[in-house]
JSON list of C-alpha atoms in Angstrom, two decimals:
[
{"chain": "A", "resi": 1, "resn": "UNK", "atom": "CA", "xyz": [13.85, -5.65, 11.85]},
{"chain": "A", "resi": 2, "resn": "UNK", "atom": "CA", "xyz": [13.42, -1.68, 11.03]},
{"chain": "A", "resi": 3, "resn": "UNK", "atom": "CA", "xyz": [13.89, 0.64, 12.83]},
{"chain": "A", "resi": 4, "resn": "UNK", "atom": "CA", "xyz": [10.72, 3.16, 14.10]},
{"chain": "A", "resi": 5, "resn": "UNK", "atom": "CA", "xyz": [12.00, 6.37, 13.73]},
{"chain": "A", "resi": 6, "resn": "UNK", "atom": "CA", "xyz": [13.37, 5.59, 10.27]},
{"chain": "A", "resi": 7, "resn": "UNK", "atom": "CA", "xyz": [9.84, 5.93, 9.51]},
{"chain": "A", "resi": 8, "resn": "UNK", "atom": "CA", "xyz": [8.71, 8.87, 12.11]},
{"chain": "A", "resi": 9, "resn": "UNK", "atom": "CA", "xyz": [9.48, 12.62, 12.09]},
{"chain": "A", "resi": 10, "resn": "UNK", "atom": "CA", "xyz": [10.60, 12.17, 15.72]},
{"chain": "A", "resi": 11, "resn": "UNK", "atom": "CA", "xyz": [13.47, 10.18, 17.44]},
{"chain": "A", "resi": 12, "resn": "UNK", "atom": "CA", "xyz": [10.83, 7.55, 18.25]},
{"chain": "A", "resi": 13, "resn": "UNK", "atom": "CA", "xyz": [12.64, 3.95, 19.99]},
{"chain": "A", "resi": 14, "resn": "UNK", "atom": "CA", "xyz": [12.32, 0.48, 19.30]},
{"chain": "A", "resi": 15, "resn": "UNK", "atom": "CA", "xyz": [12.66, -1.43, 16.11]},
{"chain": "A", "resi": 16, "resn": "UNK", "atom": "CA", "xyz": [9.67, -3.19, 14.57]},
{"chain": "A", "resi": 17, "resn": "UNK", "atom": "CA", "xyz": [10.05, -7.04, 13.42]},
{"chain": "A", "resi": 18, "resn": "UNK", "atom": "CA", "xyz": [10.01, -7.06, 9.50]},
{"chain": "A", "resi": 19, "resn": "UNK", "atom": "CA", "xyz": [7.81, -10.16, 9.78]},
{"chain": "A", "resi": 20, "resn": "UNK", "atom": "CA", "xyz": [5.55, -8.31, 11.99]},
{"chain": "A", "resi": 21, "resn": "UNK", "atom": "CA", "xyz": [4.68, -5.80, 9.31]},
{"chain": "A", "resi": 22, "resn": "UNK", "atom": "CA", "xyz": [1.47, -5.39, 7.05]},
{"chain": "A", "resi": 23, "resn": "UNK", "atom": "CA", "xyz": [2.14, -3.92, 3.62]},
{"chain": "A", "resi": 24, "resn": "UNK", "atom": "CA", "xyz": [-1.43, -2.31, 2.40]},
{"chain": "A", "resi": 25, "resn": "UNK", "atom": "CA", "xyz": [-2.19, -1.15, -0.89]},
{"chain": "A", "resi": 26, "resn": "UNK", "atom": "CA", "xyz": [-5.96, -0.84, -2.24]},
{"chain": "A", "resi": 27, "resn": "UNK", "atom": "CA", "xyz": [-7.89, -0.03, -5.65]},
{"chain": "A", "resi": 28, "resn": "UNK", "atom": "CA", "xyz": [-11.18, 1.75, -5.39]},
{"chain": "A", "resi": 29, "resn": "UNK", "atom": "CA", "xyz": [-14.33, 2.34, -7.06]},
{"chain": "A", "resi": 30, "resn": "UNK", "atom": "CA", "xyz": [-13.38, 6.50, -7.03]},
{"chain": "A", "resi": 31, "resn": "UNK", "atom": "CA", "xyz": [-10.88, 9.24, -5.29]},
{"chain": "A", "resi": 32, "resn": "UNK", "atom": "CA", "xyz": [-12.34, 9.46, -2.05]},
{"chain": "A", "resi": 33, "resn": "UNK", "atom": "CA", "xyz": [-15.68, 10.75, -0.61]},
{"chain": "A", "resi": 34, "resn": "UNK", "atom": "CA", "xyz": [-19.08, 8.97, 0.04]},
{"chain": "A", "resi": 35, "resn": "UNK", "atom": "CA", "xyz": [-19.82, 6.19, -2.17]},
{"chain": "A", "resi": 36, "resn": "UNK", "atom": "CA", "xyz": [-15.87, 4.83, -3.01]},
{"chain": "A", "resi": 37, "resn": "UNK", "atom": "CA", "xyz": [-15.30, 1.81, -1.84]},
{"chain": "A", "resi": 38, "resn": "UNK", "atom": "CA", "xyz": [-12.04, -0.32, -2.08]},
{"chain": "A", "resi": 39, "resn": "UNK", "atom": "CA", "xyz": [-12.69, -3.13, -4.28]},
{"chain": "A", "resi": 40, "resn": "UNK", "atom": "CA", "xyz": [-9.68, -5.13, -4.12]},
{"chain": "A", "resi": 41, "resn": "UNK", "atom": "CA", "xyz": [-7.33, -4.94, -0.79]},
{"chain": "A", "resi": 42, "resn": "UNK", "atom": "CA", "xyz": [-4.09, -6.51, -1.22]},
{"chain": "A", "resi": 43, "resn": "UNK", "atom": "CA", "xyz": [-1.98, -6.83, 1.62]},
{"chain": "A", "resi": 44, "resn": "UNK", "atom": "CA", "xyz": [2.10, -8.26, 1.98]},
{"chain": "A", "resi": 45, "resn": "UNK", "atom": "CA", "xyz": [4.18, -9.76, 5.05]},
{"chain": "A", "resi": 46, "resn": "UNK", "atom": "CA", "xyz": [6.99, -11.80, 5.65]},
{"chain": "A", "resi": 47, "resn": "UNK", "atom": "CA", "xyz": [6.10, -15.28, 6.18]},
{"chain": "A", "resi": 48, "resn": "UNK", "atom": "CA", "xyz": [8.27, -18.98, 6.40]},
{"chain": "A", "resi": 49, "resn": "UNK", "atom": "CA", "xyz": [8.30, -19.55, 2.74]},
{"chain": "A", "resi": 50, "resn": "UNK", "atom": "CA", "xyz": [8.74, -15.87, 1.61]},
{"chain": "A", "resi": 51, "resn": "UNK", "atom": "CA", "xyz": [7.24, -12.58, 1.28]},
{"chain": "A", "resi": 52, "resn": "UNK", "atom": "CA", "xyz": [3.78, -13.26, 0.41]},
{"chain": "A", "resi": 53, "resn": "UNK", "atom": "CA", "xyz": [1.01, -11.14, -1.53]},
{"chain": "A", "resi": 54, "resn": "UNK", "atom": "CA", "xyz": [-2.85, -11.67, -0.77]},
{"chain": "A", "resi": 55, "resn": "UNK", "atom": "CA", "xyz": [-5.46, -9.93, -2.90]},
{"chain": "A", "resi": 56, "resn": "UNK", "atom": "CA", "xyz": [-9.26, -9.43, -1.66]},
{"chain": "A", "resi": 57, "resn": "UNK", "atom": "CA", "xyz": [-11.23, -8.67, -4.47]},
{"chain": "A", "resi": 58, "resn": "UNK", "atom": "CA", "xyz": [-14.61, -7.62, -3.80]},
{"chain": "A", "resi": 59, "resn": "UNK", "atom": "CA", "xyz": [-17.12, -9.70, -6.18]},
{"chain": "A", "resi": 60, "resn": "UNK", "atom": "CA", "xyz": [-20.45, -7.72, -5.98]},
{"chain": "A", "resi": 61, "resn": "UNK", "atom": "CA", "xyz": [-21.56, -4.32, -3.86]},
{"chain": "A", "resi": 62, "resn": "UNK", "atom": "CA", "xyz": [-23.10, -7.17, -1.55]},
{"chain": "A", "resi": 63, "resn": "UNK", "atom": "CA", "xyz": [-20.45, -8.90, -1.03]},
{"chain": "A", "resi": 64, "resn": "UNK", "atom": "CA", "xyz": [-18.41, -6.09, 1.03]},
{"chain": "A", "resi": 65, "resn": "UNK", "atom": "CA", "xyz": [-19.32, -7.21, 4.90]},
{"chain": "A", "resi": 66, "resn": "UNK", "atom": "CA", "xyz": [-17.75, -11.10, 4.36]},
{"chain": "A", "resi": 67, "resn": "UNK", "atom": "CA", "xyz": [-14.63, -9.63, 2.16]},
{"chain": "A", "resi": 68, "resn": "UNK", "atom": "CA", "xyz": [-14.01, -7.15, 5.25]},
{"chain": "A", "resi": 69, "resn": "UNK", "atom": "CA", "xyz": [-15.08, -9.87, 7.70]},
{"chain": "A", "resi": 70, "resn": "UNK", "atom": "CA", "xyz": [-12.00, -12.11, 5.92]},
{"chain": "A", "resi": 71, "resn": "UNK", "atom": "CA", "xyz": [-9.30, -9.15, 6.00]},
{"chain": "A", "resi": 72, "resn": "UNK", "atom": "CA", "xyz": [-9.58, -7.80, 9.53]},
{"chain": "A", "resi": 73, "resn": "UNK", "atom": "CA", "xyz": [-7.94, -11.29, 10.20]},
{"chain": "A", "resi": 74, "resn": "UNK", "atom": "CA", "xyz": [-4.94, -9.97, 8.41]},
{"chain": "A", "resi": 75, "resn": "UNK", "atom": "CA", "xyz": [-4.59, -6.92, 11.13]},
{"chain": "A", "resi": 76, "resn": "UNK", "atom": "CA", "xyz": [-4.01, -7.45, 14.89]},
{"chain": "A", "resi": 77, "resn": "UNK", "atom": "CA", "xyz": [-2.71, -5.34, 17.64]},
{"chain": "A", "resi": 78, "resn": "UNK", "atom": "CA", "xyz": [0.51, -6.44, 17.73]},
{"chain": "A", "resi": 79, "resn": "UNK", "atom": "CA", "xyz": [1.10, -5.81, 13.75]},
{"chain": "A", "resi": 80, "resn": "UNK", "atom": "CA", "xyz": [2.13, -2.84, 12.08]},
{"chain": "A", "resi": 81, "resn": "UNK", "atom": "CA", "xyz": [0.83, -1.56, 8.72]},
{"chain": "A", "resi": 82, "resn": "UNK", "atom": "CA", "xyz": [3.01, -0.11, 6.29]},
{"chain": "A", "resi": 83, "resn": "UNK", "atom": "CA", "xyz": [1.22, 2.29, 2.79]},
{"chain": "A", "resi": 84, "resn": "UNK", "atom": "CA", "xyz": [1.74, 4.88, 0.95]},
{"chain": "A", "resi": 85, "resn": "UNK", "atom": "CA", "xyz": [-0.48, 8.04, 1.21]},
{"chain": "A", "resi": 86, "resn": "UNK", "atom": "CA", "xyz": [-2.67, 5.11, 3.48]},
{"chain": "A", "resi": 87, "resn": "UNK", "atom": "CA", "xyz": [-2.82, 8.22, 6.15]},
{"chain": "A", "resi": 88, "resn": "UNK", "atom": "CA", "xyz": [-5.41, 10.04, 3.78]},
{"chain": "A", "resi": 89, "resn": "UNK", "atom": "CA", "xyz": [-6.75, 7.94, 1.93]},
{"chain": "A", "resi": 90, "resn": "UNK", "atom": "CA", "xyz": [-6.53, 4.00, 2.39]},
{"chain": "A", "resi": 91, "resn": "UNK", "atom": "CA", "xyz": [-6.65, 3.17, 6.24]},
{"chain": "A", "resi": 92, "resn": "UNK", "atom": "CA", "xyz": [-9.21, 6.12, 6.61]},
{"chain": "A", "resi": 93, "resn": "UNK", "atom": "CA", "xyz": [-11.66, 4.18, 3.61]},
{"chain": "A", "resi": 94, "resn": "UNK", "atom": "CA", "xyz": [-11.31, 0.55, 4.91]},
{"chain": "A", "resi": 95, "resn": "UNK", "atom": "CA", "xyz": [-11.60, 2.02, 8.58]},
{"chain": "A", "resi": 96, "resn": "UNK", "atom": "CA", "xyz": [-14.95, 3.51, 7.54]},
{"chain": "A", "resi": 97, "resn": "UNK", "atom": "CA", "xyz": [-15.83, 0.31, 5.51]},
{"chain": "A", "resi": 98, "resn": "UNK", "atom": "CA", "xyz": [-15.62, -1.64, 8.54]},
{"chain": "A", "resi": 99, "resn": "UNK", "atom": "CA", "xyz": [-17.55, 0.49, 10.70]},
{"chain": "A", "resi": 100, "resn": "UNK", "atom": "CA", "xyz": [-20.45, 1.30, 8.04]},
{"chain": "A", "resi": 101, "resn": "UNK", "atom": "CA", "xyz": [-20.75, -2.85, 6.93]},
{"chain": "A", "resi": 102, "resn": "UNK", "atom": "CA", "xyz": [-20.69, -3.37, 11.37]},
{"chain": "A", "resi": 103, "resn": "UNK", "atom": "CA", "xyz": [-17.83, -5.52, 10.58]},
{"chain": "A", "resi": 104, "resn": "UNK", "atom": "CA", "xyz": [-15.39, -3.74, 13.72]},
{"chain": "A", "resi": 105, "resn": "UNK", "atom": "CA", "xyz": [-15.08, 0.06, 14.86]},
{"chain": "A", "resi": 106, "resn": "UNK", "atom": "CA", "xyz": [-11.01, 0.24, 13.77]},
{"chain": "A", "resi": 107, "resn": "UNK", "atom": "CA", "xyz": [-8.18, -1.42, 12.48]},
{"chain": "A", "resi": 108, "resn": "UNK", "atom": "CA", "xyz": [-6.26, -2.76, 14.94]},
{"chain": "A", "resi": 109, "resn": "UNK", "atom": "CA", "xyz": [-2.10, -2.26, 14.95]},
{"chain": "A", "resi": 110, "resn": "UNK", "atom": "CA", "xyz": [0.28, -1.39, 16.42]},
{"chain": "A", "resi": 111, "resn": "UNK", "atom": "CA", "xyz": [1.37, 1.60, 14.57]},
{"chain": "A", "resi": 112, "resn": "UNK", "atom": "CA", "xyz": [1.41, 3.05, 10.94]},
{"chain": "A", "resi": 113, "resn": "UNK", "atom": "CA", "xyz": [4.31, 3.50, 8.67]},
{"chain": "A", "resi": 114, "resn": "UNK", "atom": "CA", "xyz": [3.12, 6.05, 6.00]},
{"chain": "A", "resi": 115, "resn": "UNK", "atom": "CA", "xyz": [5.97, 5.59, 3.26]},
{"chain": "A", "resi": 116, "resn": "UNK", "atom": "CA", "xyz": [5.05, 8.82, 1.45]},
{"chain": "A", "resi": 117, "resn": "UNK", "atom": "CA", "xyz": [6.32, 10.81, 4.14]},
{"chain": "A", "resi": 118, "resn": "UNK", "atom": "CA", "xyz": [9.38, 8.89, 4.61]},
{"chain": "A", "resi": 119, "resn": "UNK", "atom": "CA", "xyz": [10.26, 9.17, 0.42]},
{"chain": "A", "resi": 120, "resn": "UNK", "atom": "CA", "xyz": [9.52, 12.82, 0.84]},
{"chain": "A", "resi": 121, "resn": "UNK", "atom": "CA", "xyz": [12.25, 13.13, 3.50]},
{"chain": "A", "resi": 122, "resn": "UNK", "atom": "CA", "xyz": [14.85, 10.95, 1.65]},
{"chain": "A", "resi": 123, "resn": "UNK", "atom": "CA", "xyz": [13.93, 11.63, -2.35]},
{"chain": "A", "resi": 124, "resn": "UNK", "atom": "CA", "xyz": [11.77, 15.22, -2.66]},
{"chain": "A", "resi": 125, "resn": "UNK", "atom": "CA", "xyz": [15.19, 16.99, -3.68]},
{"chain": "A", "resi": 126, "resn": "UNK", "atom": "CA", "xyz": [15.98, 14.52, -6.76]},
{"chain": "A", "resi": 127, "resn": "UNK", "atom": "CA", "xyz": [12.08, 13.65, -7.30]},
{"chain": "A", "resi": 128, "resn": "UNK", "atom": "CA", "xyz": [9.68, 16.55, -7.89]},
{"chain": "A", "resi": 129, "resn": "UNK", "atom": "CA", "xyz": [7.18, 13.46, -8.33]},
{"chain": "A", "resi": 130, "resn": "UNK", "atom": "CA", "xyz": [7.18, 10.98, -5.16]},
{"chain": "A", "resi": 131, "resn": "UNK", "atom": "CA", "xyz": [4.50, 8.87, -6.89]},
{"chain": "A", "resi": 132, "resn": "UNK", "atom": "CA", "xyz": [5.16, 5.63, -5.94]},
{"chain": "A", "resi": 133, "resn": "UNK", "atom": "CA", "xyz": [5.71, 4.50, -9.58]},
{"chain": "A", "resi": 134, "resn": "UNK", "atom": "CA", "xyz": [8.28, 7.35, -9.97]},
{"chain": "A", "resi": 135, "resn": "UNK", "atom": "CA", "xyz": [10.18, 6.07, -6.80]},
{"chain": "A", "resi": 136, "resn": "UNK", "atom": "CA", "xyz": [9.85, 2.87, -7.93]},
{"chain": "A", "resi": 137, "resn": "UNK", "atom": "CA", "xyz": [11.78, 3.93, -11.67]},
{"chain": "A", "resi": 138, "resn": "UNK", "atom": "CA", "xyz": [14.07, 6.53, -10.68]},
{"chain": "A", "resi": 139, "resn": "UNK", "atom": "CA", "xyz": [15.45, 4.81, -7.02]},
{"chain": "A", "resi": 140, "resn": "UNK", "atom": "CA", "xyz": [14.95, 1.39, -7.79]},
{"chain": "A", "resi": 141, "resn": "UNK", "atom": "CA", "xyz": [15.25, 1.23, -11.73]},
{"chain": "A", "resi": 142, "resn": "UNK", "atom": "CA", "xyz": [12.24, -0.83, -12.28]},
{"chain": "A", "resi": 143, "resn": "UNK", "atom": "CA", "xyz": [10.66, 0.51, -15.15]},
{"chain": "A", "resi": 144, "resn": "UNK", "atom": "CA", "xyz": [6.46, -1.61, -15.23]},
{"chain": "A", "resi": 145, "resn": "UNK", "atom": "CA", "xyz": [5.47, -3.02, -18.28]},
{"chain": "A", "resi": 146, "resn": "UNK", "atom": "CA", "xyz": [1.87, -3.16, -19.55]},
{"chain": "A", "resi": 147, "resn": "UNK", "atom": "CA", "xyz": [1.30, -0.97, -15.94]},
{"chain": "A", "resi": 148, "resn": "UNK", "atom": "CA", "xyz": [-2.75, 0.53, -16.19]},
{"chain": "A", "resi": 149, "resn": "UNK", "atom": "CA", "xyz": [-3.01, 4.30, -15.21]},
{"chain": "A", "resi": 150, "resn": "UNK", "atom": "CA", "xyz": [-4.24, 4.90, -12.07]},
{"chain": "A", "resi": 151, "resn": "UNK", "atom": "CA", "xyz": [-7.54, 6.98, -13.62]},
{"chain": "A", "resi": 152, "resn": "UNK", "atom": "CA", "xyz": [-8.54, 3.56, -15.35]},
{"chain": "A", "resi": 153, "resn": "UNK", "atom": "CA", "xyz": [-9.30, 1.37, -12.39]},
{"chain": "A", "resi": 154, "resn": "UNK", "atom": "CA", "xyz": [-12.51, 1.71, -11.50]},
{"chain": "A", "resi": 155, "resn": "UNK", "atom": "CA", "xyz": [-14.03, 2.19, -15.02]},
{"chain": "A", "resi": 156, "resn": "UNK", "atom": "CA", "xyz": [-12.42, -1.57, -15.16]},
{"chain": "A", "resi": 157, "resn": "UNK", "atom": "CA", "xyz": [-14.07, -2.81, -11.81]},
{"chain": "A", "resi": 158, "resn": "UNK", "atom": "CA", "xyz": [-17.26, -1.45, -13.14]},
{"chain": "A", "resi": 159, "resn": "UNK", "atom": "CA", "xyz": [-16.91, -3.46, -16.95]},
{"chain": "A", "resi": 160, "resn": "UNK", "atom": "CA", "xyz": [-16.19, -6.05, -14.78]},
{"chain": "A", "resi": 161, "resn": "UNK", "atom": "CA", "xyz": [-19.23, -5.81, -12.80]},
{"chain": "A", "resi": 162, "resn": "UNK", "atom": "CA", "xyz": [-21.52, -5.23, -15.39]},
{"chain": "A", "resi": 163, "resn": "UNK", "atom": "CA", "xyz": [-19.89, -7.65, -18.19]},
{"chain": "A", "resi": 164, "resn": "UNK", "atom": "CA", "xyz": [-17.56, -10.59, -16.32]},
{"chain": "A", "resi": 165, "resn": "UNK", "atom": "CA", "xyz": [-14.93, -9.11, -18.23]},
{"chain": "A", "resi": 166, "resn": "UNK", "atom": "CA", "xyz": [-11.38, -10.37, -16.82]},
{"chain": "A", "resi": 167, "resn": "UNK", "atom": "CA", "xyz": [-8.83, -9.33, -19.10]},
{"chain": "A", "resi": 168, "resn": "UNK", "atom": "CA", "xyz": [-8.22, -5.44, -17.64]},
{"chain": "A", "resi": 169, "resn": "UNK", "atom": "CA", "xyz": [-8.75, -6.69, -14.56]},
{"chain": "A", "resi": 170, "resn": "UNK", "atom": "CA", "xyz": [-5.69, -8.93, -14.56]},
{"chain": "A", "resi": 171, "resn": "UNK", "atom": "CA", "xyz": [-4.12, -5.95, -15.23]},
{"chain": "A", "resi": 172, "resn": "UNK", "atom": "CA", "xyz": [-5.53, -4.45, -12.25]},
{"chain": "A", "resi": 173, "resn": "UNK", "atom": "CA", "xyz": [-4.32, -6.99, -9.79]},
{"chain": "A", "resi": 174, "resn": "UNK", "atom": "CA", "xyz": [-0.88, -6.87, -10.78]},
{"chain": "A", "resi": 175, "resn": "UNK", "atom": "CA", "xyz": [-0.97, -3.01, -10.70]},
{"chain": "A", "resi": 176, "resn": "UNK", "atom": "CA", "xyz": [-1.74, -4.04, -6.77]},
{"chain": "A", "resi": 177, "resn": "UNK", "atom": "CA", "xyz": [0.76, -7.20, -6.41]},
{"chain": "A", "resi": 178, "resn": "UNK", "atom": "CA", "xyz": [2.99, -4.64, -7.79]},
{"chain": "A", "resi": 179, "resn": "UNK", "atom": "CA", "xyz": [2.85, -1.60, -5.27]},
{"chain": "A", "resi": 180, "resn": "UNK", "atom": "CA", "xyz": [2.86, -3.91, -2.64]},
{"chain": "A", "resi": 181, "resn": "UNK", "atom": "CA", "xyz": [5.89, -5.28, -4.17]},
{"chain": "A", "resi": 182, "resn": "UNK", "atom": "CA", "xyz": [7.74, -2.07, -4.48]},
{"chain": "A", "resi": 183, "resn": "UNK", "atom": "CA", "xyz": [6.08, -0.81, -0.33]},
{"chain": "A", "resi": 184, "resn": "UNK", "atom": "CA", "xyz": [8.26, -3.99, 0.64]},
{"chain": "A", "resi": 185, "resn": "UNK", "atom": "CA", "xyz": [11.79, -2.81, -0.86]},
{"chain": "A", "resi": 186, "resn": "UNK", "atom": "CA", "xyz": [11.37, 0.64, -0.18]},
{"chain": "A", "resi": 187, "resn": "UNK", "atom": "CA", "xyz": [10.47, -0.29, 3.65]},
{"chain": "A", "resi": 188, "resn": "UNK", "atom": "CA", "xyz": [13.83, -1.70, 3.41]},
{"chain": "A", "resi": 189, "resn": "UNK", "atom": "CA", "xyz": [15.48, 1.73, 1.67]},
{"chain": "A", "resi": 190, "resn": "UNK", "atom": "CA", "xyz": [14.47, 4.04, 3.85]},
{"chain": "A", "resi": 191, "resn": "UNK", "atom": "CA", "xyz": [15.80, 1.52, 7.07]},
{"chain": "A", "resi": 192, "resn": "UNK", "atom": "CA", "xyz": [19.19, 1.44, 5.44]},
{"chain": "A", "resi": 193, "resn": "UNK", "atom": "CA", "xyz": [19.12, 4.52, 4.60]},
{"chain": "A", "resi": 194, "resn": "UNK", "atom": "CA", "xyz": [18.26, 5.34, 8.31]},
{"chain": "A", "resi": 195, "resn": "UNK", "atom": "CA", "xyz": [20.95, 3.19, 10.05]},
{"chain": "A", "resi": 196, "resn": "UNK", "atom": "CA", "xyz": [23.47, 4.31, 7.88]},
{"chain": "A", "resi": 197, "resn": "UNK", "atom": "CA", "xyz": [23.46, 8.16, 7.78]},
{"chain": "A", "resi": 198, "resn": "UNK", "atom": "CA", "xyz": [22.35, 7.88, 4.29]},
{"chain": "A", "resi": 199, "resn": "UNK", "atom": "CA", "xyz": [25.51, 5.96, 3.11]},
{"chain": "A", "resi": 200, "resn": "UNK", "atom": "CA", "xyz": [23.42, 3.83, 1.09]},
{"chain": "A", "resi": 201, "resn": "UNK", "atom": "CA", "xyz": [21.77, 6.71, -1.48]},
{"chain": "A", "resi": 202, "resn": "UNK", "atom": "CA", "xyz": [22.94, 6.87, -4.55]},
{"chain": "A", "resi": 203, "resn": "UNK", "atom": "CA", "xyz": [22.06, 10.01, -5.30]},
{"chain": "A", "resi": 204, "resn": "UNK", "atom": "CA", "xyz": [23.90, 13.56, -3.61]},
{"chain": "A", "resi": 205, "resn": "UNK", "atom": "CA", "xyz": [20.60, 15.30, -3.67]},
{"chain": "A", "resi": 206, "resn": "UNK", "atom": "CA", "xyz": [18.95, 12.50, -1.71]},
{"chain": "A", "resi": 207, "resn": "UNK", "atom": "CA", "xyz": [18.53, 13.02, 2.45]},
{"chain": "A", "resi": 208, "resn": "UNK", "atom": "CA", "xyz": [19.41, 16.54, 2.22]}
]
């Protein structure tokens, strides 16, 4: 279990269940704005056997309504959702997804753990980048091999659209698998970090 208000600007009580947690991550056809839609959704949680990844990739523009139709049973309102930068830009996109394809009106959970915000708080000192693949490198050491830029994405979603072409788009989904990946350990960062006073940074400039 983690804590709330490791992940809240106020002194908010109650811990949430790890295993009751969503980990969100998607990859979209643009930056935002009419027209972008999330073409693959991959979401993370705890379950008997391990932490588990699930990827919904969207196969065609008609296709959008059952893909959303299958996810929403991956939220409920007894779930949290953990992302990063989600607050702008992913929950607000699949939130308007749902409602435009008359799949549901909202996403239902219990609350929202934005990790940017919480990485600000601990890293923003050390890190003048709190990109997600900079946290990842420079807290966790994990330096991704064969990673695709960010910009590529959806020129790779559309080759794949218009050609069947699969071999970028592996790359894509383990871009996802991995951000989902890293959301999971640095959930559990920022909770140690929390519970102990920031003991467990390694860095001086970190939490201050």
């Amino acid at each position: 279990a983690v804590p709330i208000a490791a992940f809240t600007s106020e002194e908010t009580p109650g811990i949430a269940p790890i295993s009751d947690i969503v980990f969100v991550d998607t990859e979209t056809t643009g930056l935002g704005g009419t027209g972008t839609v999330p073409f693959l959704i991959g979401v993370g949680s705890v379950t008997p056997s391990g932490f588990e990844i699930r990827q919904y990739l969207l196969p065609d523009y008609s296709d959008e309504a059952a893909l959303l139709g299958d996810l929403r049973f991956e939220f409920s309102p007894e779930t949290s959702l953990a992302s990063y930068n989600g607050a702008a830009f992913d929950l607000p996109l699949i939130r308007d997804r749902l409602v435009l394809n008359r799949v549901a009106r909202d996403i239902p959970c219990a609350r929202h753990f934005d990790l940017l915000h919480s990485a600000r708080r601990l890293f923003k000192r050390r890190l003048k980048d709190c990109s997600l693949v900079n946290v990842e490198r420079e807290v966790f050491g994990h330096v991704r091999g064969n990673d695709i830029p960010g910009y590529l994405i959806p020129s790779v979603y559309f080759e794949w659209l218009n050609e069947q072409a699969t071999d970028n788009l592996q790359l894509v989904l383990a871009h996802n698998r991995q951000d989902i990946l890293t959301l999971f350990y640095l959930c559990h960062e920022i909770a140690a970090a929390f519970a102990t006073d920031g003991k467990t940074l390694g860095e001086i400039d970190d939490l201050h």
